PDB file of C-alpha atoms in Angstrom:
ATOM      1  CA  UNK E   6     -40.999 -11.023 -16.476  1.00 76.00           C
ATOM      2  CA  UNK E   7     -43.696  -9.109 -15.538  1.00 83.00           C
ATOM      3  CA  UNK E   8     -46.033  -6.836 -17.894  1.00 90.00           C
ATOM      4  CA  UNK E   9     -48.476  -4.247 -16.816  1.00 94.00           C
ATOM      5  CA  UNK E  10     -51.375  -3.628 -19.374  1.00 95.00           C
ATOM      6  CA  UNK E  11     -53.733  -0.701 -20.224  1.00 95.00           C
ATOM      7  CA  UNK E  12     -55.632  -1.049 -23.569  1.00 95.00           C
ATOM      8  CA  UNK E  13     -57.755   2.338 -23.436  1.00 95.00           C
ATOM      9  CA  UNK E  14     -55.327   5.397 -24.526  1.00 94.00           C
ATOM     10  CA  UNK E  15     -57.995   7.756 -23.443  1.00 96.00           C
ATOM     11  CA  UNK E  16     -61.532   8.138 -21.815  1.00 97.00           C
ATOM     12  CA  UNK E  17     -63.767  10.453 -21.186  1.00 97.00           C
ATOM     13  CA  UNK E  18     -66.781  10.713 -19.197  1.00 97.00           C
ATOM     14  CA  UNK E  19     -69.010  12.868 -18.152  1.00 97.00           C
ATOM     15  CA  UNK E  20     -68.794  15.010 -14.669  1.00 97.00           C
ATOM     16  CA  UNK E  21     -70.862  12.913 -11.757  1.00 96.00           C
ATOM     17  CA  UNK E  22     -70.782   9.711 -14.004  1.00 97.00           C
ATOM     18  CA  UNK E  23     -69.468   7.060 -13.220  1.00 97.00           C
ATOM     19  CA  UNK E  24     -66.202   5.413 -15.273  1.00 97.00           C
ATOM     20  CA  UNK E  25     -63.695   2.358 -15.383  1.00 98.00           C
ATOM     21  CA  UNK E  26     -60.253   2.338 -16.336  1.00 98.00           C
ATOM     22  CA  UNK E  27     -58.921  -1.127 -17.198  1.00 98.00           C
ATOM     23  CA  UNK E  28     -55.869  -2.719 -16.081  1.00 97.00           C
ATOM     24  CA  UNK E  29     -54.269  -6.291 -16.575  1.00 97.00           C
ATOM     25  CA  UNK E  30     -50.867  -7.804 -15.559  1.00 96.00           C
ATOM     26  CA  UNK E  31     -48.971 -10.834 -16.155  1.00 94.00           C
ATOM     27  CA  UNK E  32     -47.540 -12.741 -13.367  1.00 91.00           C
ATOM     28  CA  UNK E  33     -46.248 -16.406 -11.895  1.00 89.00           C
ATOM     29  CA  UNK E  34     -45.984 -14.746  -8.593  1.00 87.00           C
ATOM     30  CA  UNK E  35     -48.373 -14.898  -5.884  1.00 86.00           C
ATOM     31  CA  UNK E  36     -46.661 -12.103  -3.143  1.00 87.00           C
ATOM     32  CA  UNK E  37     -47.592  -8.165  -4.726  1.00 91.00           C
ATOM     33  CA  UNK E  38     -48.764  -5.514  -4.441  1.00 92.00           C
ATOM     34  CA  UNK E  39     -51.399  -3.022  -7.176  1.00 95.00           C
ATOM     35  CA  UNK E  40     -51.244   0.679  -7.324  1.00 95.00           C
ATOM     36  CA  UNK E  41     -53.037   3.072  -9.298  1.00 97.00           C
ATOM     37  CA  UNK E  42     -51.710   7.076  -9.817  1.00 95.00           C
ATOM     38  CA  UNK E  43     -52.706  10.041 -10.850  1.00 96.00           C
ATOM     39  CA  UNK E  44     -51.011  12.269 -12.814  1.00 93.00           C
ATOM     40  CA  UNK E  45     -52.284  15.499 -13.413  1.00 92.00           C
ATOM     41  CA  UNK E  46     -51.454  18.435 -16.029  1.00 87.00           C
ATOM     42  CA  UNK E  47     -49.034  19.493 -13.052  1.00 85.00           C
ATOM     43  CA  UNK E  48     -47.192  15.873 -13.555  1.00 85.00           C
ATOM     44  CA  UNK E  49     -46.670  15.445  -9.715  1.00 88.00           C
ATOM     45  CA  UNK E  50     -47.452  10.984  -9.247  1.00 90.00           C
ATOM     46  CA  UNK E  51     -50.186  10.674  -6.775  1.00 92.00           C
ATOM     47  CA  UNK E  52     -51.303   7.530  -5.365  1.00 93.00           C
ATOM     48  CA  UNK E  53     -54.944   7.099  -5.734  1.00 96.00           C
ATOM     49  CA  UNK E  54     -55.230   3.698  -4.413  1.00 95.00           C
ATOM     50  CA  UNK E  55     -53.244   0.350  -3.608  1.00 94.00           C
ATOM     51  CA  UNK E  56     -54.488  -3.418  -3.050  1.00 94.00           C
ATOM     52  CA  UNK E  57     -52.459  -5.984  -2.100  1.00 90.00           C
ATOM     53  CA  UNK E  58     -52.948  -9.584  -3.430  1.00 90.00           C
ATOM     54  CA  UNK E  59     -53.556 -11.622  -0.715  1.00 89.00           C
ATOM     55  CA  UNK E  60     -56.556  -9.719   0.083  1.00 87.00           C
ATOM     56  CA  UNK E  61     -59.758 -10.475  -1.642  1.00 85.00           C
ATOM     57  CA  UNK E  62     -61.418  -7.653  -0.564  1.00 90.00           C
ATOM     58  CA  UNK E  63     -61.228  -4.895  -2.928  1.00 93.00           C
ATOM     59  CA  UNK E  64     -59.840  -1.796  -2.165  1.00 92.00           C
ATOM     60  CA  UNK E  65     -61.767   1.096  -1.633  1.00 92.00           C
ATOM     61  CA  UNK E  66     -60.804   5.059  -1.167  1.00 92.00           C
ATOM     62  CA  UNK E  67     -63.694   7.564  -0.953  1.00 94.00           C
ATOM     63  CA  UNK E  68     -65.121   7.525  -4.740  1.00 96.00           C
ATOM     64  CA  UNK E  69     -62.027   5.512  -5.738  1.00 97.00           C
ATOM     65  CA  UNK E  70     -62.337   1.377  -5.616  1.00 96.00           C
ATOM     66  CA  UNK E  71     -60.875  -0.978  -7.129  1.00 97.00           C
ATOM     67  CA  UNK E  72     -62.074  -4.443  -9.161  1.00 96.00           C
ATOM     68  CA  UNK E  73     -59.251  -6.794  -8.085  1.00 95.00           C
ATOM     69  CA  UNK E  74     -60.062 -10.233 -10.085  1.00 94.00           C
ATOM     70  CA  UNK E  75     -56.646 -12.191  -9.329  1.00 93.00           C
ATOM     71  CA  UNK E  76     -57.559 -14.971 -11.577  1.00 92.00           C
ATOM     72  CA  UNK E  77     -57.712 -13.128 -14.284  1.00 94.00           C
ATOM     73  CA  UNK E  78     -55.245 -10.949 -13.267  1.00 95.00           C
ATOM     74  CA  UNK E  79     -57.219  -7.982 -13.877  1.00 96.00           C
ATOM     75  CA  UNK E  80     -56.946  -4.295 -11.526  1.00 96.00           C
ATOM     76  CA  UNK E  81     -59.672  -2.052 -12.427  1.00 97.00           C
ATOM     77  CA  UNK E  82     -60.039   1.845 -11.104  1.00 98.00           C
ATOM     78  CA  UNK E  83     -63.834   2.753 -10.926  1.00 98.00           C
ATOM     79  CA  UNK E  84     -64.015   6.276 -10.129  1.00 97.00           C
ATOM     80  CA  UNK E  85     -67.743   7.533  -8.729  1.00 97.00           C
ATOM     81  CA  UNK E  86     -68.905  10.805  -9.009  1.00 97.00           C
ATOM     82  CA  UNK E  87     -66.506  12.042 -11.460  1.00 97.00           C
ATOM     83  CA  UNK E  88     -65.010  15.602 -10.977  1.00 96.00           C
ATOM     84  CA  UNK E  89     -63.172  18.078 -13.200  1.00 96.00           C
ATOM     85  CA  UNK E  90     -59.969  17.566 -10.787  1.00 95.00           C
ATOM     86  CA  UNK E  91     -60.277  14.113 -12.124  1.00 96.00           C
ATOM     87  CA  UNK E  92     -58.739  14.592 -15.304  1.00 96.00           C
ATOM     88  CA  UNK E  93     -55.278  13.570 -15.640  1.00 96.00           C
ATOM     89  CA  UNK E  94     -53.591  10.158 -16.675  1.00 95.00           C
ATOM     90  CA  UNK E  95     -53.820   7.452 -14.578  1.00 97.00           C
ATOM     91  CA  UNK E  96     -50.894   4.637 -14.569  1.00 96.00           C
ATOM     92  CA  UNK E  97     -51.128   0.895 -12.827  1.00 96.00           C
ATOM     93  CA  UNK E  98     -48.357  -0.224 -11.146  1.00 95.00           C
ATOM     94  CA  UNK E  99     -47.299  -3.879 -10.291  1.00 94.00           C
ATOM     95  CA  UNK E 100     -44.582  -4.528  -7.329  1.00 91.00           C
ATOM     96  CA  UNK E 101     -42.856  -7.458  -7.007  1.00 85.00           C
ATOM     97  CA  UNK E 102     -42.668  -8.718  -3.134  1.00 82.00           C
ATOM     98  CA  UNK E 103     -41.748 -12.226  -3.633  1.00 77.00           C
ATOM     99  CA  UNK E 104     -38.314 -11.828  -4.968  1.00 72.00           C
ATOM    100  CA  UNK E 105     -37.142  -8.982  -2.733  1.00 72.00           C
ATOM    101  CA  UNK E 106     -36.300  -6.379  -5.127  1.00 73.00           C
ATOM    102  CA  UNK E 107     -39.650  -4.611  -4.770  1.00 82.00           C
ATOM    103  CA  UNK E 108     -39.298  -2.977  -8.031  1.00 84.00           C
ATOM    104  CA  UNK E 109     -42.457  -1.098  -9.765  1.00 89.00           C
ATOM    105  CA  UNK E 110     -43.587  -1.545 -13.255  1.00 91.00           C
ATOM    106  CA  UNK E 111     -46.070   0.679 -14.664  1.00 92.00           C
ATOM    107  CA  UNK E 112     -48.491   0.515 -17.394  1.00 93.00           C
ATOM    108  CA  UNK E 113     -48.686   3.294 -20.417  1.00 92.00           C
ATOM    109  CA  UNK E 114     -51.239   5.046 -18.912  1.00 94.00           C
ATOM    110  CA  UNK E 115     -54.610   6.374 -19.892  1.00 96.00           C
ATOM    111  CA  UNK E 116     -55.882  10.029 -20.132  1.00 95.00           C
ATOM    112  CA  UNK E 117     -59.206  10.750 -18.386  1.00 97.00           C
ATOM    113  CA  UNK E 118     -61.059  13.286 -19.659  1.00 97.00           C
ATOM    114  CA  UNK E 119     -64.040  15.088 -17.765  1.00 97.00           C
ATOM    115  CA  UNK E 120     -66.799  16.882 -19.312  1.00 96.00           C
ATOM    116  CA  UNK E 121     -68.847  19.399 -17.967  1.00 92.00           C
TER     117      UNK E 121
ATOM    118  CA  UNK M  12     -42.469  16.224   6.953  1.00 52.00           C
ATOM    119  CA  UNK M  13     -41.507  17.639   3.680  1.00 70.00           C
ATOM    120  CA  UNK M  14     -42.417  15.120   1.241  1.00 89.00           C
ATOM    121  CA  UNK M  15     -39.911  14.057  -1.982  1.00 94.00           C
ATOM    122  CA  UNK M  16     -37.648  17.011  -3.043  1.00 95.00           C
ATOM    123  CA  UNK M  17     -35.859  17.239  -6.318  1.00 96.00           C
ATOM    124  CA  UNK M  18     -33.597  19.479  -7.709  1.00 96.00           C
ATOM    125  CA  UNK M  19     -33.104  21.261  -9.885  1.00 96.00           C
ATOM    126  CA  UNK M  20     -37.125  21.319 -11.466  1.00 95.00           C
ATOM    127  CA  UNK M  21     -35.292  22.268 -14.934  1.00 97.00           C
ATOM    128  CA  UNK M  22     -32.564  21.786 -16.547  1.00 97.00           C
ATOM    129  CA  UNK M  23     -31.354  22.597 -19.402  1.00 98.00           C
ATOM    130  CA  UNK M  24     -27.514  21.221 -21.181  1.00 97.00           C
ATOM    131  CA  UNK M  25     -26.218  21.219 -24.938  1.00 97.00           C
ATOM    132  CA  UNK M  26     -25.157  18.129 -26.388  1.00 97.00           C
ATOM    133  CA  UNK M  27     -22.372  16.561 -24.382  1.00 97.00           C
ATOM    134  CA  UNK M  28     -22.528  18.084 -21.359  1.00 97.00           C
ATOM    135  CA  UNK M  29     -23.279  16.307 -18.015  1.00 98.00           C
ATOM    136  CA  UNK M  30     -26.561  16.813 -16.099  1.00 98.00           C
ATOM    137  CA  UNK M  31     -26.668  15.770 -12.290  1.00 98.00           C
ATOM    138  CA  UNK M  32     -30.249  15.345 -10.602  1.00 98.00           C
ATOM    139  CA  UNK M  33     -30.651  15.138  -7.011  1.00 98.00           C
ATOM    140  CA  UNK M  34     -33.598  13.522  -5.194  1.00 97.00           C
ATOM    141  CA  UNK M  35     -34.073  13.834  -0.769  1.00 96.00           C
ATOM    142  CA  UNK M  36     -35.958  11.251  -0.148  1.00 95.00           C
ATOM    143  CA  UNK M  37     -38.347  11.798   2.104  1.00 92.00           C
ATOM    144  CA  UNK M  38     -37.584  11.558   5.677  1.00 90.00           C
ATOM    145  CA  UNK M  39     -37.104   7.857   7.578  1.00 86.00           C
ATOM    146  CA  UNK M  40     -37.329   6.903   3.753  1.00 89.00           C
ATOM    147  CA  UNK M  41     -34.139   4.672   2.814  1.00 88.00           C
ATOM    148  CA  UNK M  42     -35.115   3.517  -0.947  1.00 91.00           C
ATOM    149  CA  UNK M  43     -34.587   5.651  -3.909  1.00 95.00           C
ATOM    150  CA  UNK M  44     -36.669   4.820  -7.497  1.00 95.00           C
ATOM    151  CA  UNK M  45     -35.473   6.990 -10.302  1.00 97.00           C
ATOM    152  CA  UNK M  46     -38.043   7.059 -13.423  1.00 96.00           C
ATOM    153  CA  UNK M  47     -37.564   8.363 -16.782  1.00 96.00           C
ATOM    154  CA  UNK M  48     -40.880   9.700 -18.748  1.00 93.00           C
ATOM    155  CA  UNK M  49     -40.980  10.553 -22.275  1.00 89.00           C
ATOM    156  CA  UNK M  50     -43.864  13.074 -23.549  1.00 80.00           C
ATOM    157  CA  UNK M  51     -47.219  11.020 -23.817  1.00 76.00           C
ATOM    158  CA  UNK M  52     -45.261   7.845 -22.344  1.00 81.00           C
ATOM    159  CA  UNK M  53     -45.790   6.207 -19.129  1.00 83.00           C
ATOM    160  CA  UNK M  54     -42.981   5.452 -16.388  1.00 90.00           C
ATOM    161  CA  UNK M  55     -40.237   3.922 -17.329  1.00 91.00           C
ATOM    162  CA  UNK M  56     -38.202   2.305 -14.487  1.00 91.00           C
ATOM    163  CA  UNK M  57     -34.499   2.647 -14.024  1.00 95.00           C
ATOM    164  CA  UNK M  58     -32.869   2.448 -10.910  1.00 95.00           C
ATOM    165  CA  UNK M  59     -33.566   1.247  -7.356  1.00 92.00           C
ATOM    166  CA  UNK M  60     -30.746   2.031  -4.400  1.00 93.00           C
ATOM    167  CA  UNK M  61     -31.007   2.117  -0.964  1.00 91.00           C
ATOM    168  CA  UNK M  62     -28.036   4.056   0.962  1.00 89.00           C
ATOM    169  CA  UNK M  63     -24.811   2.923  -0.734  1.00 89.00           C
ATOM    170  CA  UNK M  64     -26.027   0.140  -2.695  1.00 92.00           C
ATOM    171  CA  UNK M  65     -28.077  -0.412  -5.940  1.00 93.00           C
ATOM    172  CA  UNK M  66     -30.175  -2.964  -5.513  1.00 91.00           C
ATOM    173  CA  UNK M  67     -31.303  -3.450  -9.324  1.00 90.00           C
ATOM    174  CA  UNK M  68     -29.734  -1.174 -12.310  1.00 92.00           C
ATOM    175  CA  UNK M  69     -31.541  -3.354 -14.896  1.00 90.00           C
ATOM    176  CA  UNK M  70     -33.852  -0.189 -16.635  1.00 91.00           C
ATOM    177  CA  UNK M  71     -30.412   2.150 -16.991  1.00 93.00           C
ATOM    178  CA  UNK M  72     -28.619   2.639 -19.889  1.00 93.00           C
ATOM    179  CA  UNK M  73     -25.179   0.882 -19.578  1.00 90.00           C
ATOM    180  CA  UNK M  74     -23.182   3.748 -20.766  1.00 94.00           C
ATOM    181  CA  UNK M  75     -23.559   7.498 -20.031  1.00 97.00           C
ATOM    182  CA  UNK M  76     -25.780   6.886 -17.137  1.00 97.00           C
ATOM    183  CA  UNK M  77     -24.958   6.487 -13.214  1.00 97.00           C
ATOM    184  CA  UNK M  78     -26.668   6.877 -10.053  1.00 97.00           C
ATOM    185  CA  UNK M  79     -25.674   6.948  -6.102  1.00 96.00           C
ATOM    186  CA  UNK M  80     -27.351   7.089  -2.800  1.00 95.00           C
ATOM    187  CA  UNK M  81     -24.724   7.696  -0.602  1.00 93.00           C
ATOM    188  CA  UNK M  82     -24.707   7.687   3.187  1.00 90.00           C
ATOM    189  CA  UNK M  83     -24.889  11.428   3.826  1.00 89.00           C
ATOM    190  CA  UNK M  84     -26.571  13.700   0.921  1.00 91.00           C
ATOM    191  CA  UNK M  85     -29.128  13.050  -1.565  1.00 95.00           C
ATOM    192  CA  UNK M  86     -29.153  10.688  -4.233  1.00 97.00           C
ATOM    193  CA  UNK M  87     -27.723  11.626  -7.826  1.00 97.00           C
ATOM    194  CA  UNK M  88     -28.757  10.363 -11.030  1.00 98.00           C
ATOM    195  CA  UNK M  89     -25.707  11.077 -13.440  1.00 98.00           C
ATOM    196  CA  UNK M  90     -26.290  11.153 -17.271  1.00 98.00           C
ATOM    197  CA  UNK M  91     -22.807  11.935 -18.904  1.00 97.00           C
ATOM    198  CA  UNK M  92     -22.309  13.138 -22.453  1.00 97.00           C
ATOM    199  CA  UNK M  93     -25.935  13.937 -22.613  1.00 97.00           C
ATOM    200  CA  UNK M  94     -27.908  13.583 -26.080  1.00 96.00           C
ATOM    201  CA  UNK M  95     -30.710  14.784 -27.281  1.00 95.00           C
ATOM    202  CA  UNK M  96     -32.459  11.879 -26.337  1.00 94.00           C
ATOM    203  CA  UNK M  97     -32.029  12.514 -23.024  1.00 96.00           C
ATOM    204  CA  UNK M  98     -34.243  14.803 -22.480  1.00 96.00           C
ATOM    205  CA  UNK M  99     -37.195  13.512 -20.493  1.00 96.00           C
ATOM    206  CA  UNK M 100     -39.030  14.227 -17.469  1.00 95.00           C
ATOM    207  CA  UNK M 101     -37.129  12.163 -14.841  1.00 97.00           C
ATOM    208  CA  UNK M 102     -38.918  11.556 -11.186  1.00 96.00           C
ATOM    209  CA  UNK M 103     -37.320  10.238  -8.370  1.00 96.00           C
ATOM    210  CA  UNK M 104     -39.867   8.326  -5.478  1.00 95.00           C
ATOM    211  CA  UNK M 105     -38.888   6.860  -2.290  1.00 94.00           C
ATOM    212  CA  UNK M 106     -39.853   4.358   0.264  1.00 90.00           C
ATOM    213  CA  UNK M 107     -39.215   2.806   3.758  1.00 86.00           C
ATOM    214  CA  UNK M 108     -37.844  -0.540   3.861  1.00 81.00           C
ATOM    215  CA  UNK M 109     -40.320  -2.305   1.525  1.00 74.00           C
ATOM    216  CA  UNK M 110     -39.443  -5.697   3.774  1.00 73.00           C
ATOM    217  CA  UNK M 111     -40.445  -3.609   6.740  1.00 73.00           C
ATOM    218  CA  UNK M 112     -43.352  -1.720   5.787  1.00 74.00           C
ATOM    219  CA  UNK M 113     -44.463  -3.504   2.423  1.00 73.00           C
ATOM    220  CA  UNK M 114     -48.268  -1.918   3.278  1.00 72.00           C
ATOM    221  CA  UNK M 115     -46.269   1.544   1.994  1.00 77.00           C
ATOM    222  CA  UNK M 116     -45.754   2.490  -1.274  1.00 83.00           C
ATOM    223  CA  UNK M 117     -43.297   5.376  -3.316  1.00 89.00           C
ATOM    224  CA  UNK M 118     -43.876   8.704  -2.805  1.00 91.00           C
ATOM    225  CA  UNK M 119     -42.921  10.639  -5.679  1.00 93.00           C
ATOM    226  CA  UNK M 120     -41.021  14.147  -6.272  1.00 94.00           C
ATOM    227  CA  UNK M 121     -42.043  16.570  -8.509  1.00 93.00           C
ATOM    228  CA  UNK M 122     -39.560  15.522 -11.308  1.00 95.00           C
ATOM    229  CA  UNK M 123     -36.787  17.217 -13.092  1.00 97.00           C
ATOM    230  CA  UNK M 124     -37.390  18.391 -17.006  1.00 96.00           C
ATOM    231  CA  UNK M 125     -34.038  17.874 -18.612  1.00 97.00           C
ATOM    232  CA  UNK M 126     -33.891  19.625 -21.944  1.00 97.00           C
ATOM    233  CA  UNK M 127     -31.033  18.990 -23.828  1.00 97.00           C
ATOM    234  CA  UNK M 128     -30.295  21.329 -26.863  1.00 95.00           C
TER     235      UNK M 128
END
């Protein structure tokens, strides 16, 4: 079955700077897709950014990209610039494509915190 | 095009009563994901459907629990008998045809906050 991973709880960094949120996932398939969301204090999901794994190139949305190391099987969000709308948790999500069911499975989060 | 609607936002039920959630998917949308968060806890699948059929039940609770997506109508997640376990923030997200338009992802709703005295 497949696991989603994210070791840091919580991080924090500091407004314009520059952070890294850490993702890894276990897989034996080769057909999926990677997601990270937001979720701010409001709790609405928003997608922040997606990569799918037959493409090497790694994703990229404004001062949102991603480090997509499929070997490894690593998914890391580096946010740019960071603002106070930042904060929130953010969750990676795996889906399946090879099987057909398409399901999502999302990591435990972890809470960004911005300081001004 | 109004995105993910749920209803009702809260809800609250004593012990044993039934709570029914609704989701409308949004529109040209014909998946349904239901989710189930606990306070400080990430997503926890439990339901995928597209219109009359569940496609895979495997994160809901055998007993207690149901969930439709009928032709017409929005889709209801059913929790019968509720406990105080149950309550949970629990979103609904939907798709287009992931086969289709696998470049798409799940939009979500804004959740429903089930309280359950």
């Amino acid at each position: 079955a497949q696991t989603v991973t994210q070791s840091q709880p919580e991080m924090s960094v500091q407004e314009a700077e520059t952070v890294t949120l850490s993702c890894t996932y276990d897989t034996s398939e080769s057909d999926y897709y990677l997601f990270w969301y937001k979720q701010p204090p409001s709790r609405q999901m928003i997608l922040v950014i997606r990569q799918e794994a037959y493409k090497q190139q790694n994703a990229t949305e404004n001062r949102f990209s991603v480090n997509f190391q499929k070997a490894a099987k690593s998914f890391s969000l580096k946010i740019s610039d960071s603002q106070l709308g930042d904060a929130a948790m953010y969750f990676c999500a795996y889906r399946s494509d090879e099987t057909g069911t398409y399901k999502y499975i999302f990591g435990t989060g972890t809470r960004l915190k911005v300081l001004a | 095009n109004a995105g993910v609607m749920q209803n009702p936002r809260h809800l609250v039920r004593r012990r044993g009563q039934e709570a029914r959630l609704r989701c409308s998917p949004m529109k040209g949308h014909s998946h349904v994901y239901w989710y189930r968060q606990l306070p400080e806890e990430g997503l926890k699948f439990m339901v995928y459907l597209q219109k009359e059929n569940i496609i895979d039940e495997s994160g809901m609770p055998k007993e207690r629990f149901s969930a439709e997506f009928p032709k017409e109508g929005p889709s209801i997640l059913r929790i019968q008998q509720v406990v105080r376990g149950d309550s949970a923030a629990y979103f609904c997200a939907s798709s287009p045809h992931p086969a289709r338009q696998p470049q798409e992802t799940q939009y979500f709703g804004p959740g429903t906050r089930l309280l359950v005295l």
